[in-house]
Amino acid sequence: MAPEVNLAQLRALVAVTDAGGFGSAAVELGVSQSAVSHAVAALERVLGAPVLHRGTPARPTPLGERILPHARTAVASATSVRAIADRHRGGLTGTVRLAAPTTVCQGLLPALLRDWRAEHPRLTVRVFEGEDDELAVWLEAGTVDAAVLVDADPAPPGAVPLGADSMHALLRRDHPLAGEATVDVADLEDDDFLLSEGGCERHIRDAYRRAGVRFAPRHRIRDLNTLIGMVHAGVGVSVMPALAQPMLPADCVLVPIRPAAHRRLTLTGPAGRPWSPAVTGLLAAVRNDRAPGATTH
């Protein structure tokens, strides 16, 4: 009989593709690098063709690209079988890869991770920080198992709303408007505006449009920490989500803007494939803890 493809070979292919190299994949899988190399080589012998380009980073060949979705499904299904058995015995185990935007990682996830650890001590949640527009792509590609999506429309069945994260003006504490209860975006025109090129730009533009104020950012900054540092240094002002509060130095403040603007946060598994029992369990824990209509800020 011809040799069969096995789960260890498919798991190695997925791990090397996602990690970008054999060494990182070995760490991810908790095995030696030679074991990963042998598994991929064995897969290639069974298939009769290479599945990976051995470069930096390692990447799938055309054949590898074609079989990768099936490999992900097989690995996910095997993980689900194990999770179902573990749950039957009284608890979730395994690993859930969770993607979220930077501000969510800073302001919302620490409490969720603490609660999950207390409720499911044998389950590991690994966090992947990304830009808003990357998260849905990672989720549907199988790079992660769950994600906190911004303004998901529509949200997959079973997704859990985490609330609304409002937009605030970021000011130095010595700024004339820093002590106000709210700040009209028109009052920010006297300062140079620093725009974060993340997913909040459309919310900021919409607030300016509704206020009838011209939106003319002086600087465009990709990294949120860089933007905060520049406001801290007195270069200008900005607008960002309230969840960024833990990232701020002591002499910077967030003040709600007028007209109000917010983004909706949703915790979900993928839309295009079944959720693992571990993901379903985590979302159920959040759903049970949150009252309907609760908001983040």
PDB file of C-alpha atoms in Angstrom:
ATOM      1  CA  MET A   1       0.000   0.000   0.000  1.00  0.00           C
ATOM      2  CA  ALA A   2       1.123   3.544  -0.746  1.00  0.00           C
ATOM      3  CA  PRO A   3       2.092   5.569   2.344  1.00  0.00           C
ATOM      4  CA  GLU A   4      -0.638   7.842   3.712  1.00  0.00           C
ATOM      5  CA  VAL A   5      -0.542  11.500   4.667  1.00  0.00           C
ATOM      6  CA  ASN A   6      -0.743  11.767   8.448  1.00  0.00           C
ATOM      7  CA  LEU A   7      -1.750  14.470  10.867  1.00  0.00           C
ATOM      8  CA  ALA A   8       1.781  15.165  12.127  1.00  0.00           C
ATOM      9  CA  GLN A   9       2.889  15.975   8.585  1.00  0.00           C
ATOM     10  CA  LEU A  10      -0.028  18.350   7.998  1.00  0.00           C
ATOM     11  CA  ARG A  11       0.487  19.983  11.397  1.00  0.00           C
ATOM     12  CA  ALA A  12       4.149  20.602  10.502  1.00  0.00           C
ATOM     13  CA  LEU A  13       3.192  22.187   7.174  1.00  0.00           C
ATOM     14  CA  VAL A  14       0.712  24.537   8.863  1.00  0.00           C
ATOM     15  CA  ALA A  15       3.148  25.450  11.646  1.00  0.00           C
ATOM     16  CA  VAL A  16       6.065  26.227   9.307  1.00  0.00           C
ATOM     17  CA  THR A  17       3.812  28.304   7.044  1.00  0.00           C
ATOM     18  CA  ASP A  18       2.401  30.326   9.939  1.00  0.00           C
ATOM     19  CA  ALA A  19       5.705  30.717  11.810  1.00  0.00           C
ATOM     20  CA  GLY A  20       7.766  31.421   8.693  1.00  0.00           C
ATOM     21  CA  GLY A  21      10.495  28.920   9.534  1.00  0.00           C
ATOM     22  CA  PHE A  22      11.281  25.470  10.852  1.00  0.00           C
ATOM     23  CA  GLY A  23      12.838  26.674  14.102  1.00  0.00           C
ATOM     24  CA  SER A  24       9.880  28.840  15.060  1.00  0.00           C
ATOM     25  CA  ALA A  25       7.485  26.064  14.063  1.00  0.00           C
ATOM     26  CA  ALA A  26       9.362  23.654  16.338  1.00  0.00           C
ATOM     27  CA  VAL A  27       8.911  26.020  19.280  1.00  0.00           C
ATOM     28  CA  GLU A  28       5.227  26.362  18.413  1.00  0.00           C
ATOM     29  CA  LEU A  29       4.720  22.600  18.282  1.00  0.00           C
ATOM     30  CA  GLY A  30       6.949  21.804  21.251  1.00  0.00           C
ATOM     31  CA  VAL A  31       9.175  19.419  19.279  1.00  0.00           C
ATOM     32  CA  SER A  32      12.699  19.524  17.863  1.00  0.00           C
ATOM     33  CA  GLN A  33      13.480  21.343  14.625  1.00  0.00           C
ATOM     34  CA  SER A  34      14.660  18.066  13.098  1.00  0.00           C
ATOM     35  CA  ALA A  35      11.267  16.512  13.870  1.00  0.00           C
ATOM     36  CA  VAL A  36       9.522  19.290  11.963  1.00  0.00           C
ATOM     37  CA  SER A  37      11.949  18.931   9.040  1.00  0.00           C
ATOM     38  CA  HIS A  38      11.420  15.174   8.947  1.00  0.00           C
ATOM     39  CA  ALA A  39       7.628  15.562   9.013  1.00  0.00           C
ATOM     40  CA  VAL A  40       7.632  18.010   6.100  1.00  0.00           C
ATOM     41  CA  ALA A  41      10.092  15.861   4.136  1.00  0.00           C
ATOM     42  CA  ALA A  42       7.908  12.804   4.727  1.00  0.00           C
ATOM     43  CA  LEU A  43       4.867  14.717   3.469  1.00  0.00           C
ATOM     44  CA  GLU A  44       6.752  15.694   0.335  1.00  0.00           C
ATOM     45  CA  ARG A  45       7.778  12.073  -0.256  1.00  0.00           C
ATOM     46  CA  VAL A  46       4.165  10.940   0.053  1.00  0.00           C
ATOM     47  CA  LEU A  47       2.950  13.650  -2.324  1.00  0.00           C
ATOM     48  CA  GLY A  48       5.882  13.347  -4.702  1.00  0.00           C
ATOM     49  CA  ALA A  49       6.587  17.098  -4.825  1.00  0.00           C
ATOM     50  CA  PRO A  50       7.828  19.935  -2.558  1.00  0.00           C
ATOM     51  CA  VAL A  51       5.270  21.747  -0.416  1.00  0.00           C
ATOM     52  CA  LEU A  52       7.591  24.431   0.997  1.00  0.00           C
ATOM     53  CA  HIS A  53      10.249  26.759  -0.347  1.00  0.00           C
ATOM     54  CA  ARG A  54      13.136  26.588   2.133  1.00  0.00           C
ATOM     55  CA  GLY A  55      13.865  30.286   2.403  1.00  0.00           C
ATOM     56  CA  THR A  56      13.628  33.090   4.928  1.00  0.00           C
ATOM     57  CA  PRO A  57      10.782  33.110   5.505  1.00  0.00           C
ATOM     58  CA  ALA A  58       9.742  29.623   4.465  1.00  0.00           C
ATOM     59  CA  ARG A  59       6.678  29.762   2.245  1.00  0.00           C
ATOM     60  CA  PRO A  60       4.394  27.272   0.494  1.00  0.00           C
ATOM     61  CA  THR A  61       5.005  26.113  -3.071  1.00  0.00           C
ATOM     62  CA  PRO A  62       2.020  26.194  -5.465  1.00  0.00           C
ATOM     63  CA  LEU A  63       1.203  22.641  -4.339  1.00  0.00           C
ATOM     64  CA  GLY A  64       1.587  23.697  -0.716  1.00  0.00           C
ATOM     65  CA  GLU A  65      -0.826  26.598  -1.249  1.00  0.00           C
ATOM     66  CA  ARG A  66      -3.423  24.228  -2.682  1.00  0.00           C
ATOM     67  CA  ILE A  67      -3.274  21.713   0.146  1.00  0.00           C
ATOM     68  CA  LEU A  68      -2.815  24.227   2.984  1.00  0.00           C
ATOM     69  CA  PRO A  69      -6.569  24.930   3.500  1.00  0.00           C
ATOM     70  CA  HIS A  70      -7.204  21.186   3.736  1.00  0.00           C
ATOM     71  CA  ALA A  71      -4.292  20.799   6.141  1.00  0.00           C
ATOM     72  CA  ARG A  72      -5.704  23.554   8.354  1.00  0.00           C
ATOM     73  CA  THR A  73      -9.121  21.877   8.350  1.00  0.00           C
ATOM     74  CA  ALA A  74      -7.604  18.526   9.290  1.00  0.00           C
ATOM     75  CA  VAL A  75      -5.541  20.008  12.131  1.00  0.00           C
ATOM     76  CA  ALA A  76      -8.512  22.034  13.403  1.00  0.00           C
ATOM     77  CA  SER A  77     -10.767  18.976  13.291  1.00  0.00           C
ATOM     78  CA  ALA A  78      -8.258  16.887  15.243  1.00  0.00           C
ATOM     79  CA  THR A  79      -7.958  19.677  17.817  1.00  0.00           C
ATOM     80  CA  SER A  80     -11.753  19.801  18.100  1.00  0.00           C
ATOM     81  CA  VAL A  81     -11.961  16.053  18.681  1.00  0.00           C
ATOM     82  CA  ARG A  82      -9.469  16.325  21.514  1.00  0.00           C
ATOM     83  CA  ALA A  83     -11.228  19.380  22.961  1.00  0.00           C
ATOM     84  CA  ILE A  84     -14.608  17.615  22.885  1.00  0.00           C
ATOM     85  CA  ALA A  85     -13.129  14.711  24.823  1.00  0.00           C
ATOM     86  CA  ASP A  86     -11.458  17.049  27.317  1.00  0.00           C
ATOM     87  CA  ARG A  87     -14.686  18.958  27.789  1.00  0.00           C
ATOM     88  CA  HIS A  88     -16.522  15.696  28.331  1.00  0.00           C
ATOM     89  CA  ARG A  89     -14.057  14.947  31.122  1.00  0.00           C
ATOM     90  CA  GLY A  90     -14.697  18.316  32.708  1.00  0.00           C
ATOM     91  CA  GLY A  91     -12.814  21.243  31.202  1.00  0.00           C
ATOM     92  CA  LEU A  92     -11.345  22.923  28.135  1.00  0.00           C
ATOM     93  CA  THR A  93      -7.733  22.295  27.200  1.00  0.00           C
ATOM     94  CA  GLY A  94      -5.461  23.143  24.296  1.00  0.00           C
ATOM     95  CA  THR A  95      -4.540  26.470  22.732  1.00  0.00           C
ATOM     96  CA  VAL A  96      -6.657  29.243  21.219  1.00  0.00           C
ATOM     97  CA  ARG A  97      -4.874  31.767  19.016  1.00  0.00           C
ATOM     98  CA  LEU A  98      -6.631  35.116  19.487  1.00  0.00           C
ATOM     99  CA  ALA A  99      -6.045  38.224  17.356  1.00  0.00           C
ATOM    100  CA  ALA A 100      -6.908  41.751  18.473  1.00  0.00           C
ATOM    101  CA  PRO A 101      -6.034  45.400  17.747  1.00  0.00           C
ATOM    102  CA  THR A 102      -3.357  47.117  19.826  1.00  0.00           C
ATOM    103  CA  THR A 103      -5.760  49.137  21.972  1.00  0.00           C
ATOM    104  CA  VAL A 104      -7.866  46.058  22.712  1.00  0.00           C
ATOM    105  CA  CYS A 105      -4.714  44.170  23.724  1.00  0.00           C
ATOM    106  CA  GLN A 106      -3.877  47.015  26.092  1.00  0.00           C
ATOM    107  CA  GLY A 107      -7.253  47.964  27.516  1.00  0.00           C
ATOM    108  CA  LEU A 108      -9.606  44.989  27.262  1.00  0.00           C
ATOM    109  CA  LEU A 109      -7.770  41.683  26.932  1.00  0.00           C
ATOM    110  CA  PRO A 110      -5.936  41.662  30.286  1.00  0.00           C
ATOM    111  CA  ALA A 111      -9.225  41.303  32.186  1.00  0.00           C
ATOM    112  CA  LEU A 112     -10.558  38.719  29.733  1.00  0.00           C
ATOM    113  CA  LEU A 113      -7.365  36.669  29.931  1.00  0.00           C
ATOM    114  CA  ARG A 114      -7.499  36.737  33.712  1.00  0.00           C
ATOM    115  CA  ASP A 115     -11.130  35.542  33.723  1.00  0.00           C
ATOM    116  CA  TRP A 116     -10.458  32.802  31.159  1.00  0.00           C
ATOM    117  CA  ARG A 117      -7.440  31.574  33.101  1.00  0.00           C
ATOM    118  CA  ALA A 118      -9.528  31.328  36.261  1.00  0.00           C
ATOM    119  CA  GLU A 119     -12.391  29.483  34.531  1.00  0.00           C
ATOM    120  CA  HIS A 120     -10.325  27.266  32.219  1.00  0.00           C
ATOM    121  CA  PRO A 121      -6.880  26.817  33.818  1.00  0.00           C
ATOM    122  CA  ARG A 122      -5.840  24.082  31.368  1.00  0.00           C
ATOM    123  CA  LEU A 123      -6.592  26.215  28.298  1.00  0.00           C
ATOM    124  CA  THR A 124      -3.883  28.461  26.813  1.00  0.00           C
ATOM    125  CA  VAL A 125      -4.815  31.660  24.969  1.00  0.00           C
ATOM    126  CA  ARG A 126      -2.084  33.094  22.734  1.00  0.00           C
ATOM    127  CA  VAL A 127      -2.558  36.714  21.680  1.00  0.00           C
ATOM    128  CA  PHE A 128      -1.635  38.040  18.226  1.00  0.00           C
ATOM    129  CA  GLU A 129      -1.626  41.835  17.953  1.00  0.00           C
ATOM    130  CA  GLY A 130      -2.558  43.270  14.551  1.00  0.00           C
ATOM    131  CA  GLU A 131      -4.065  46.147  12.610  1.00  0.00           C
ATOM    132  CA  ASP A 132      -7.854  46.310  12.319  1.00  0.00           C
ATOM    133  CA  ASP A 133      -7.902  45.316   8.650  1.00  0.00           C
ATOM    134  CA  GLU A 134      -5.577  42.336   9.193  1.00  0.00           C
ATOM    135  CA  LEU A 135      -7.636  40.545  11.791  1.00  0.00           C
ATOM    136  CA  ALA A 136     -10.507  39.250   9.650  1.00  0.00           C
ATOM    137  CA  VAL A 137      -7.991  38.034   7.046  1.00  0.00           C
ATOM    138  CA  TRP A 138      -6.008  36.121   9.678  1.00  0.00           C
ATOM    139  CA  LEU A 139      -9.206  34.641  11.070  1.00  0.00           C
ATOM    140  CA  GLU A 140     -10.575  33.346   7.780  1.00  0.00           C
ATOM    141  CA  ALA A 141      -7.150  32.100   6.641  1.00  0.00           C
ATOM    142  CA  GLY A 142      -6.857  29.980   9.785  1.00  0.00           C
ATOM    143  CA  THR A 143      -3.821  31.826  11.100  1.00  0.00           C
ATOM    144  CA  VAL A 144      -5.810  32.486  14.296  1.00  0.00           C
ATOM    145  CA  ASP A 145      -8.805  30.738  15.847  1.00  0.00           C
ATOM    146  CA  ALA A 146     -10.679  33.785  17.141  1.00  0.00           C
ATOM    147  CA  ALA A 147     -10.447  37.561  16.896  1.00  0.00           C
ATOM    148  CA  VAL A 148     -11.771  40.804  18.288  1.00  0.00           C
ATOM    149  CA  LEU A 149     -13.062  42.491  15.130  1.00  0.00           C
ATOM    150  CA  VAL A 150     -13.814  46.182  14.728  1.00  0.00           C
ATOM    151  CA  ASP A 151     -17.229  47.055  13.244  1.00  0.00           C
ATOM    152  CA  ALA A 152     -17.859  43.498  12.015  1.00  0.00           C
ATOM    153  CA  ASP A 153     -20.711  43.615   9.517  1.00  0.00           C
ATOM    154  CA  PRO A 154     -22.236  41.157   9.599  1.00  0.00           C
ATOM    155  CA  ALA A 155     -20.905  39.366  12.639  1.00  0.00           C
ATOM    156  CA  PRO A 156     -20.891  35.553  12.362  1.00  0.00           C
ATOM    157  CA  PRO A 157     -23.620  33.679  14.265  1.00  0.00           C
ATOM    158  CA  GLY A 158     -22.530  33.134  17.837  1.00  0.00           C
ATOM    159  CA  ALA A 159     -20.252  36.192  17.951  1.00  0.00           C
ATOM    160  CA  VAL A 160     -20.223  38.140  21.230  1.00  0.00           C
ATOM    161  CA  PRO A 161     -20.546  41.958  21.216  1.00  0.00           C
ATOM    162  CA  LEU A 162     -17.951  43.444  23.552  1.00  0.00           C
ATOM    163  CA  GLY A 163     -19.425  46.933  23.465  1.00  0.00           C
ATOM    164  CA  ALA A 164     -18.668  50.334  21.988  1.00  0.00           C
ATOM    165  CA  ASP A 165     -15.247  51.965  22.314  1.00  0.00           C
ATOM    166  CA  SER A 166     -15.629  55.735  22.048  1.00  0.00           C
ATOM    167  CA  MET A 167     -13.240  58.159  20.360  1.00  0.00           C
ATOM    168  CA  HIS A 168     -11.380  60.648  22.581  1.00  0.00           C
ATOM    169  CA  ALA A 169      -9.087  63.584  21.963  1.00  0.00           C
ATOM    170  CA  LEU A 170      -5.511  62.854  23.052  1.00  0.00           C
ATOM    171  CA  LEU A 171      -4.012  65.967  24.681  1.00  0.00           C
ATOM    172  CA  ARG A 172      -1.137  66.925  26.912  1.00  0.00           C
ATOM    173  CA  ARG A 173      -2.334  67.567  30.444  1.00  0.00           C
ATOM    174  CA  ASP A 174      -1.235  71.217  30.113  1.00  0.00           C
ATOM    175  CA  HIS A 175      -3.344  71.737  26.964  1.00  0.00           C
ATOM    176  CA  PRO A 176      -6.085  74.415  27.444  1.00  0.00           C
ATOM    177  CA  LEU A 177      -8.801  71.855  26.620  1.00  0.00           C
ATOM    178  CA  ALA A 178      -7.465  69.045  28.806  1.00  0.00           C
ATOM    179  CA  GLY A 179      -9.777  69.876  31.713  1.00  0.00           C
ATOM    180  CA  GLU A 180     -12.980  70.002  29.665  1.00  0.00           C
ATOM    181  CA  ALA A 181     -15.692  67.352  29.984  1.00  0.00           C
ATOM    182  CA  THR A 182     -15.829  67.044  26.182  1.00  0.00           C
ATOM    183  CA  VAL A 183     -13.974  68.609  23.276  1.00  0.00           C
ATOM    184  CA  ASP A 184     -15.567  69.767  20.039  1.00  0.00           C
ATOM    185  CA  VAL A 185     -13.430  68.630  17.115  1.00  0.00           C
ATOM    186  CA  ALA A 186     -13.655  72.171  15.729  1.00  0.00           C
ATOM    187  CA  ASP A 187     -11.661  73.347  18.757  1.00  0.00           C
ATOM    188  CA  LEU A 188      -8.730  71.125  17.706  1.00  0.00           C
ATOM    189  CA  GLU A 189      -8.114  73.135  14.527  1.00  0.00           C
ATOM    190  CA  ASP A 190      -5.569  75.394  16.236  1.00  0.00           C
ATOM    191  CA  ASP A 191      -3.253  72.417  16.841  1.00  0.00           C
ATOM    192  CA  ASP A 192      -1.330  70.217  14.440  1.00  0.00           C
ATOM    193  CA  PHE A 193      -3.300  66.981  14.124  1.00  0.00           C
ATOM    194  CA  LEU A 194      -1.522  63.623  14.264  1.00  0.00           C
ATOM    195  CA  LEU A 195      -3.493  60.887  12.536  1.00  0.00           C
ATOM    196  CA  SER A 196      -3.059  57.209  13.350  1.00  0.00           C
ATOM    197  CA  GLU A 197      -3.236  55.228  10.126  1.00  0.00           C
ATOM    198  CA  GLY A 198      -4.985  52.329  11.829  1.00  0.00           C
ATOM    199  CA  GLY A 199      -8.654  51.466  11.549  1.00  0.00           C
ATOM    200  CA  CYS A 200      -9.930  54.522  13.444  1.00  0.00           C
ATOM    201  CA  GLU A 201      -9.339  56.984  10.611  1.00  0.00           C
ATOM    202  CA  ARG A 202     -12.827  56.595   9.162  1.00  0.00           C
ATOM    203  CA  HIS A 203     -14.441  57.214  12.554  1.00  0.00           C
ATOM    204  CA  ILE A 204     -12.404  60.397  12.990  1.00  0.00           C
ATOM    205  CA  ARG A 205     -13.165  61.608   9.472  1.00  0.00           C
ATOM    206  CA  ASP A 206     -16.851  60.943  10.033  1.00  0.00           C
ATOM    207  CA  ALA A 207     -16.848  63.006  13.262  1.00  0.00           C
ATOM    208  CA  TYR A 208     -15.224  65.927  11.453  1.00  0.00           C
ATOM    209  CA  ARG A 209     -17.684  65.596   8.564  1.00  0.00           C
ATOM    210  CA  ARG A 210     -20.675  65.659  10.925  1.00  0.00           C
ATOM    211  CA  ALA A 211     -19.207  68.698  12.664  1.00  0.00           C
ATOM    212  CA  GLY A 212     -18.784  70.480   9.322  1.00  0.00           C
ATOM    213  CA  VAL A 213     -15.072  70.971  10.000  1.00  0.00           C
ATOM    214  CA  ARG A 214     -12.279  70.492   7.470  1.00  0.00           C
ATOM    215  CA  PHE A 215     -10.092  67.538   8.332  1.00  0.00           C
ATOM    216  CA  ALA A 216      -6.440  68.258   7.542  1.00  0.00           C
ATOM    217  CA  PRO A 217      -4.005  66.082   9.517  1.00  0.00           C
ATOM    218  CA  ARG A 218      -0.456  67.458   9.631  1.00  0.00           C
ATOM    219  CA  HIS A 219       1.258  64.119  10.364  1.00  0.00           C
ATOM    220  CA  ARG A 220       0.357  60.496   9.600  1.00  0.00           C
ATOM    221  CA  ILE A 221       1.738  58.012  12.097  1.00  0.00           C
ATOM    222  CA  ARG A 222       1.469  54.224  11.759  1.00  0.00           C
ATOM    223  CA  ASP A 223       2.629  53.122  15.200  1.00  0.00           C
ATOM    224  CA  LEU A 224       0.328  54.087  18.057  1.00  0.00           C
ATOM    225  CA  ASN A 225       3.135  54.358  20.592  1.00  0.00           C
ATOM    226  CA  THR A 226       4.962  56.756  18.286  1.00  0.00           C
ATOM    227  CA  LEU A 227       1.843  58.894  17.981  1.00  0.00           C
ATOM    228  CA  ILE A 228       1.410  59.006  21.759  1.00  0.00           C
ATOM    229  CA  GLY A 229       5.068  59.918  22.148  1.00  0.00           C
ATOM    230  CA  MET A 230       4.714  62.806  19.700  1.00  0.00           C
ATOM    231  CA  VAL A 231       1.654  64.191  21.509  1.00  0.00           C
ATOM    232  CA  HIS A 232       3.568  63.796  24.762  1.00  0.00           C
ATOM    233  CA  ALA A 233       6.427  65.798  23.231  1.00  0.00           C
ATOM    234  CA  GLY A 234       4.060  68.640  22.283  1.00  0.00           C
ATOM    235  CA  VAL A 235       4.104  68.054  18.515  1.00  0.00           C
ATOM    236  CA  GLY A 236       0.311  68.143  18.249  1.00  0.00           C
ATOM    237  CA  VAL A 237      -2.956  66.476  19.261  1.00  0.00           C
ATOM    238  CA  SER A 238      -4.813  63.397  18.106  1.00  0.00           C
ATOM    239  CA  VAL A 239      -8.004  61.370  18.449  1.00  0.00           C
ATOM    240  CA  MET A 240      -7.945  57.710  19.457  1.00  0.00           C
ATOM    241  CA  PRO A 241     -10.090  55.052  21.179  1.00  0.00           C
ATOM    242  CA  ALA A 242     -10.709  55.198  24.905  1.00  0.00           C
ATOM    243  CA  LEU A 243      -9.137  51.749  25.270  1.00  0.00           C
ATOM    244  CA  ALA A 244      -5.761  53.367  24.614  1.00  0.00           C
ATOM    245  CA  GLN A 245      -5.827  54.804  28.158  1.00  0.00           C
ATOM    246  CA  PRO A 246      -3.359  52.245  29.641  1.00  0.00           C
ATOM    247  CA  MET A 247      -0.798  53.248  27.000  1.00  0.00           C
ATOM    248  CA  LEU A 248      -0.662  56.915  28.024  1.00  0.00           C
ATOM    249  CA  PRO A 249       2.072  58.626  30.061  1.00  0.00           C
ATOM    250  CA  ALA A 250       0.940  60.453  33.173  1.00  0.00           C
ATOM    251  CA  ASP A 251       0.957  63.891  31.544  1.00  0.00           C
ATOM    252  CA  CYS A 252      -1.410  62.966  28.681  1.00  0.00           C
ATOM    253  CA  VAL A 253      -5.198  62.722  28.919  1.00  0.00           C
ATOM    254  CA  LEU A 254      -8.116  61.478  26.857  1.00  0.00           C
ATOM    255  CA  VAL A 255     -11.204  63.682  26.560  1.00  0.00           C
ATOM    256  CA  PRO A 256     -14.425  62.573  24.790  1.00  0.00           C
ATOM    257  CA  ILE A 257     -15.021  64.341  21.482  1.00  0.00           C
ATOM    258  CA  ARG A 258     -18.114  66.044  20.041  1.00  0.00           C
ATOM    259  CA  PRO A 259     -19.807  64.870  17.902  1.00  0.00           C
ATOM    260  CA  ALA A 260     -19.441  61.482  19.549  1.00  0.00           C
ATOM    261  CA  ALA A 261     -17.876  58.651  17.559  1.00  0.00           C
ATOM    262  CA  HIS A 262     -17.275  55.054  18.482  1.00  0.00           C
ATOM    263  CA  ARG A 263     -16.300  51.669  17.077  1.00  0.00           C
ATOM    264  CA  ARG A 264     -18.072  48.382  17.784  1.00  0.00           C
ATOM    265  CA  LEU A 265     -15.969  45.498  19.108  1.00  0.00           C
ATOM    266  CA  THR A 266     -16.991  41.888  18.503  1.00  0.00           C
ATOM    267  CA  LEU A 267     -15.351  38.687  19.722  1.00  0.00           C
ATOM    268  CA  THR A 268     -15.857  35.918  17.196  1.00  0.00           C
ATOM    269  CA  GLY A 269     -14.597  32.771  15.580  1.00  0.00           C
ATOM    270  CA  PRO A 270     -14.299  32.401  11.793  1.00  0.00           C
ATOM    271  CA  ALA A 271     -17.283  32.779   9.473  1.00  0.00           C
ATOM    272  CA  GLY A 272     -16.078  30.219   6.960  1.00  0.00           C
ATOM    273  CA  ARG A 273     -15.497  27.105   9.067  1.00  0.00           C
ATOM    274  CA  PRO A 274     -16.719  25.464  12.284  1.00  0.00           C
ATOM    275  CA  TRP A 275     -15.441  26.813  15.587  1.00  0.00           C
ATOM    276  CA  SER A 276     -13.404  24.598  17.837  1.00  0.00           C
ATOM    277  CA  PRO A 277     -15.018  23.679  21.177  1.00  0.00           C
ATOM    278  CA  ALA A 278     -12.327  25.761  22.912  1.00  0.00           C
ATOM    279  CA  VAL A 279     -13.329  28.903  20.992  1.00  0.00           C
ATOM    280  CA  THR A 280     -17.008  28.189  21.608  1.00  0.00           C
ATOM    281  CA  GLY A 281     -16.271  27.736  25.314  1.00  0.00           C
ATOM    282  CA  LEU A 282     -14.352  30.995  25.608  1.00  0.00           C
ATOM    283  CA  LEU A 283     -17.082  32.973  23.870  1.00  0.00           C
ATOM    284  CA  ALA A 284     -19.723  31.345  26.044  1.00  0.00           C
ATOM    285  CA  ALA A 285     -17.818  32.470  29.147  1.00  0.00           C
ATOM    286  CA  VAL A 286     -17.772  36.071  27.897  1.00  0.00           C
ATOM    287  CA  ARG A 287     -21.428  35.945  26.842  1.00  0.00           C
ATOM    288  CA  ASN A 288     -22.476  34.751  30.286  1.00  0.00           C
ATOM    289  CA  ASP A 289     -20.501  37.505  32.002  1.00  0.00           C
ATOM    290  CA  ARG A 290     -21.798  40.428  29.963  1.00  0.00           C
ATOM    291  CA  ALA A 291     -25.205  42.031  30.336  1.00  0.00           C
ATOM    292  CA  PRO A 292     -27.073  42.991  27.139  1.00  0.00           C
ATOM    293  CA  GLY A 293     -26.147  46.459  25.953  1.00  0.00           C
ATOM    294  CA  ALA A 294     -23.022  46.715  28.064  1.00  0.00           C
ATOM    295  CA  THR A 295     -20.382  49.093  26.707  1.00  0.00           C
ATOM    296  CA  THR A 296     -16.639  49.136  27.024  1.00  0.00           C
ATOM    297  CA  HIS A 297     -16.537  52.799  27.986  1.00  0.00           C
TER     298      HIS A 297
END
